[in-house]
mmCIF file of C-alpha atoms in Angstrom:
data_model
loop_
_atom_site.group_PDB
_atom_site.id
_atom_site.type_symbol
_atom_site.label_atom_id
_atom_site.label_comp_id
_atom_site.label_asym_id
_atom_site.label_seq_id
_atom_site.Cartn_x
_atom_site.Cartn_y
_atom_site.Cartn_z
ATOM 1 C CA UNK G 890 108.243 138.985 82.916
ATOM 2 C CA UNK G 891 107.531 141.185 79.924
ATOM 3 C CA UNK G 892 107.089 138.103 77.726
ATOM 4 C CA UNK G 893 104.586 136.736 80.241
ATOM 5 C CA UNK G 894 102.571 139.933 80.096
ATOM 6 C CA UNK G 895 102.528 139.919 76.323
ATOM 7 C CA UNK G 896 101.509 136.238 76.361
ATOM 8 C CA UNK G 897 98.611 136.958 78.684
ATOM 9 C CA UNK G 898 97.440 139.931 76.712
ATOM 10 C CA UNK G 899 97.473 137.914 73.504
ATOM 11 C CA UNK G 900 95.532 135.044 75.119
ATOM 12 C CA UNK G 901 93.048 137.153 77.016
ATOM 13 C CA UNK G 902 89.510 137.527 75.750
ATOM 14 C CA UNK G 903 89.316 140.580 73.603
ATOM 15 C CA UNK G 904 88.010 143.585 75.416
ATOM 16 C CA UNK G 905 86.363 146.499 73.749
ATOM 17 C CA UNK G 906 89.287 148.917 73.562
ATOM 18 C CA UNK G 907 87.605 151.426 71.349
ATOM 19 C CA UNK G 908 86.923 154.697 73.003
ATOM 20 C CA UNK G 909 83.463 156.043 72.575
ATOM 21 C CA UNK G 910 83.340 159.752 72.102
ATOM 22 C CA UNK G 911 81.084 160.280 75.093
ATOM 23 C CA UNK G 912 83.290 158.419 77.620
ATOM 24 C CA UNK G 913 86.579 160.079 76.723
ATOM 25 C CA UNK G 914 89.983 159.269 78.212
ATOM 26 C CA UNK G 915 88.618 158.271 81.652
ATOM 27 C CA UNK G 916 87.170 155.030 80.350
ATOM 28 C CA UNK G 917 90.465 154.084 78.695
ATOM 29 C CA UNK G 918 92.194 154.592 82.039
ATOM 30 C CA UNK G 919 89.638 152.298 83.739
ATOM 31 C CA UNK G 920 90.182 149.648 81.107
ATOM 32 C CA UNK G 921 93.949 149.845 81.574
ATOM 33 C CA UNK G 922 93.544 149.490 85.345
ATOM 34 C CA UNK G 923 91.267 146.480 84.836
ATOM 35 C CA UNK G 924 93.774 144.898 82.451
ATOM 36 C CA UNK G 925 96.629 145.509 84.903
ATOM 37 C CA UNK G 926 94.560 143.916 87.672
ATOM 38 C CA UNK G 927 93.900 140.866 85.499
ATOM 39 C CA UNK G 928 97.594 140.653 84.650
ATOM 40 C CA UNK G 929 98.534 140.741 88.329
ATOM 41 C CA UNK G 930 96.000 137.993 89.091
ATOM 42 C CA UNK G 931 97.345 135.851 86.266
ATOM 43 C CA UNK G 932 100.930 136.477 87.339
ATOM 44 C CA UNK G 933 100.036 135.345 90.869
ATOM 45 C CA UNK G 934 98.334 132.248 89.465
ATOM 46 C CA UNK G 935 101.342 131.424 87.259
ATOM 47 C CA UNK G 936 103.674 131.939 90.192
ATOM 48 C CA UNK G 937 101.594 129.544 92.299
ATOM 49 C CA UNK G 938 101.607 126.919 89.547
ATOM 50 C CA UNK G 939 105.355 127.358 89.067
ATOM 51 C CA UNK G 940 105.955 126.890 92.812
ATOM 52 C CA UNK G 941 103.856 123.710 92.854
ATOM 53 C CA UNK G 942 105.645 122.397 89.766
ATOM 54 C CA UNK G 943 109.049 123.074 91.309
ATOM 55 C CA UNK G 944 108.087 121.273 94.520
ATOM 56 C CA UNK G 945 106.860 118.305 92.465
ATOM 57 C CA UNK G 946 110.112 118.293 90.481
ATOM 58 C CA UNK G 947 112.059 118.188 93.730
ATOM 59 C CA UNK G 948 110.252 114.966 94.588
ATOM 60 C CA UNK G 949 110.238 113.210 91.225
ATOM 61 C CA UNK G 950 113.101 114.933 89.469
ATOM 62 C CA UNK G 951 112.941 117.059 86.403
ATOM 63 C CA UNK G 952 110.889 115.411 83.699
ATOM 64 C CA UNK G 953 109.667 112.699 86.095
ATOM 65 C CA UNK G 954 112.946 110.765 86.162
ATOM 66 C CA UNK G 955 112.728 110.265 89.933
ATOM 67 C CA UNK G 956 109.133 109.090 89.836
ATOM 68 C CA UNK G 957 110.129 105.437 89.637
ATOM 69 C CA UNK G 958 112.342 105.808 92.720
ATOM 70 C CA UNK G 959 109.521 107.512 94.607
ATOM 71 C CA UNK G 960 107.068 104.776 93.619
ATOM 72 C CA UNK G 961 109.572 102.076 94.650
ATOM 73 C CA UNK G 962 110.074 103.806 97.990
ATOM 74 C CA UNK G 963 106.341 103.897 98.711
ATOM 75 C CA UNK G 964 105.907 100.348 97.403
ATOM 76 C CA UNK G 965 108.643 99.111 99.738
ATOM 77 C CA UNK G 966 106.983 100.825 102.696
ATOM 78 C CA UNK G 967 103.644 99.238 101.819
ATOM 79 C CA UNK G 968 105.271 95.802 101.383
ATOM 80 C CA UNK G 969 106.910 96.091 104.797
ATOM 81 C CA UNK G 970 103.623 97.059 106.417
ATOM 82 C CA UNK G 971 101.836 94.234 104.644
ATOM 83 C CA UNK G 972 104.473 91.713 105.743
ATOM 84 C CA UNK G 973 104.222 92.964 109.343
ATOM 85 C CA UNK G 974 100.455 92.500 109.209
ATOM 86 C CA UNK G 975 100.763 89.041 107.661
ATOM 87 C CA UNK G 976 103.348 87.993 110.265
ATOM 88 C CA UNK G 977 101.135 89.254 113.095
ATOM 89 C CA UNK G 978 98.180 87.320 111.704
ATOM 90 C CA UNK G 979 100.358 84.211 111.266
ATOM 91 C CA UNK G 980 101.586 84.429 114.858
ATOM 92 C CA UNK G 981 98.017 84.867 116.087
ATOM 93 C CA UNK G 982 96.849 81.862 114.058
ATOM 94 C CA UNK G 983 99.763 79.739 115.302
ATOM 95 C CA UNK G 984 98.952 80.692 118.905
ATOM 96 C CA UNK G 985 95.256 79.881 118.452
ATOM 97 C CA UNK G 986 96.155 76.611 116.713
ATOM 98 C CA UNK G 987 98.406 75.542 119.578
ATOM 99 C CA UNK G 988 95.701 76.457 122.102
ATOM 100 C CA UNK G 989 93.163 74.422 120.123
ATOM 101 C CA UNK G 990 95.567 71.469 119.888
ATOM 102 C CA UNK G 991 96.090 71.575 123.666
ATOM 103 C CA UNK G 992 92.326 71.749 124.221
ATOM 104 C CA UNK G 993 91.785 68.821 121.853
ATOM 105 C CA UNK G 994 94.393 66.770 123.738
ATOM 106 C CA UNK G 995 92.763 67.631 127.071
ATOM 107 C CA UNK G 996 89.333 66.683 125.750
ATOM 108 C CA UNK G 997 90.715 63.407 124.329
ATOM 109 C CA UNK G 998 92.212 62.533 127.717
ATOM 110 C CA UNK G 999 88.941 63.433 129.420
ATOM 111 C CA UNK G 1000 87.028 61.247 126.937
ATOM 112 C CA UNK G 1001 89.429 58.326 127.509
ATOM 113 C CA UNK G 1002 89.021 58.666 131.273
ATOM 114 C CA UNK G 1003 85.224 58.812 130.922
ATOM 115 C CA UNK G 1004 85.260 55.662 128.724
ATOM 116 C CA UNK G 1005 87.384 53.757 131.273
ATOM 117 C CA UNK G 1006 85.071 54.831 134.082
ATOM 118 C CA UNK G 1007 82.053 53.800 131.997
ATOM 119 C CA UNK G 1008 83.592 50.365 131.322
ATOM 120 C CA UNK G 1009 84.345 49.909 135.014
ATOM 121 C CA UNK G 1010 80.811 50.944 135.979
ATOM 122 C CA UNK G 1011 79.331 48.618 133.333
ATOM 123 C CA UNK G 1012 81.374 45.682 134.707
ATOM 124 C CA UNK G 1013 80.303 46.565 138.235
ATOM 125 C CA UNK G 1014 76.652 46.800 137.148
ATOM 126 C CA UNK G 1015 76.847 43.393 135.442
ATOM 127 C CA UNK G 1016 78.449 41.933 138.565
ATOM 128 C CA UNK G 1017 75.748 43.479 140.764
ATOM 129 C CA UNK G 1018 72.991 42.182 138.465
ATOM 130 C CA UNK G 1019 74.517 38.692 138.689
ATOM 131 C CA UNK G 1020 74.703 39.027 142.469
ATOM 132 C CA UNK G 1021 71.060 40.124 142.615
ATOM 133 C CA UNK G 1022 70.073 37.182 140.428
ATOM 134 C CA UNK G 1023 71.995 34.789 142.688
ATOM 135 C CA UNK G 1024 70.415 36.337 145.787
ATOM 136 C CA UNK G 1025 66.963 36.103 144.215
ATOM 137 C CA UNK G 1026 67.592 32.418 143.492
ATOM 138 C CA UNK G 1027 68.792 31.835 147.019
ATOM 139 C CA UNK G 1028 65.879 33.714 148.498
ATOM 140 C CA UNK G 1029 63.519 32.206 146.015
ATOM 141 C CA UNK G 1030 64.897 28.786 146.814
ATOM 142 C CA UNK G 1031 64.423 29.384 150.575
ATOM 143 C CA UNK G 1032 60.804 30.368 149.981
ATOM 144 C CA UNK G 1033 60.183 27.208 147.965
ATOM 145 C CA UNK G 1034 61.785 25.077 150.658
ATOM 146 C CA UNK G 1035 59.608 26.713 153.324
ATOM 147 C CA UNK G 1036 56.493 26.021 151.320
ATOM 148 C CA UNK G 1037 57.379 22.333 151.012
ATOM 149 C CA UNK G 1038 57.571 21.849 154.761
#
């Protein structure tokens, strides 16, 4: 860790290390304490970064060599989820399509039945109209015969 301390000291902003005659040795001691405190803070920060880097290297391998495997793993998971979703949607669509086809068939049968009933009623109406016409002629003919007598 001595090389770390020397690295930090060299890269730290320069502090006024000159001792003024009025402050004496006490101010140098305060500066040393402040520098030691900064070093401890930087050491803690470096340790934290090192820990995070090591945990990342455990996942992706040193130098990122395992990154492709990790990406493939997550991609495979996402593909499986996507396929499950697509299959569920497909099954739902198939079910709705079969329900609609059954409803269409039912409606077609209902329409055919209604057409047959309409044709039968039309024939019956025509027959009744003919019957009324015949009855009107018969009744009309009876009235004419009565008037002649």
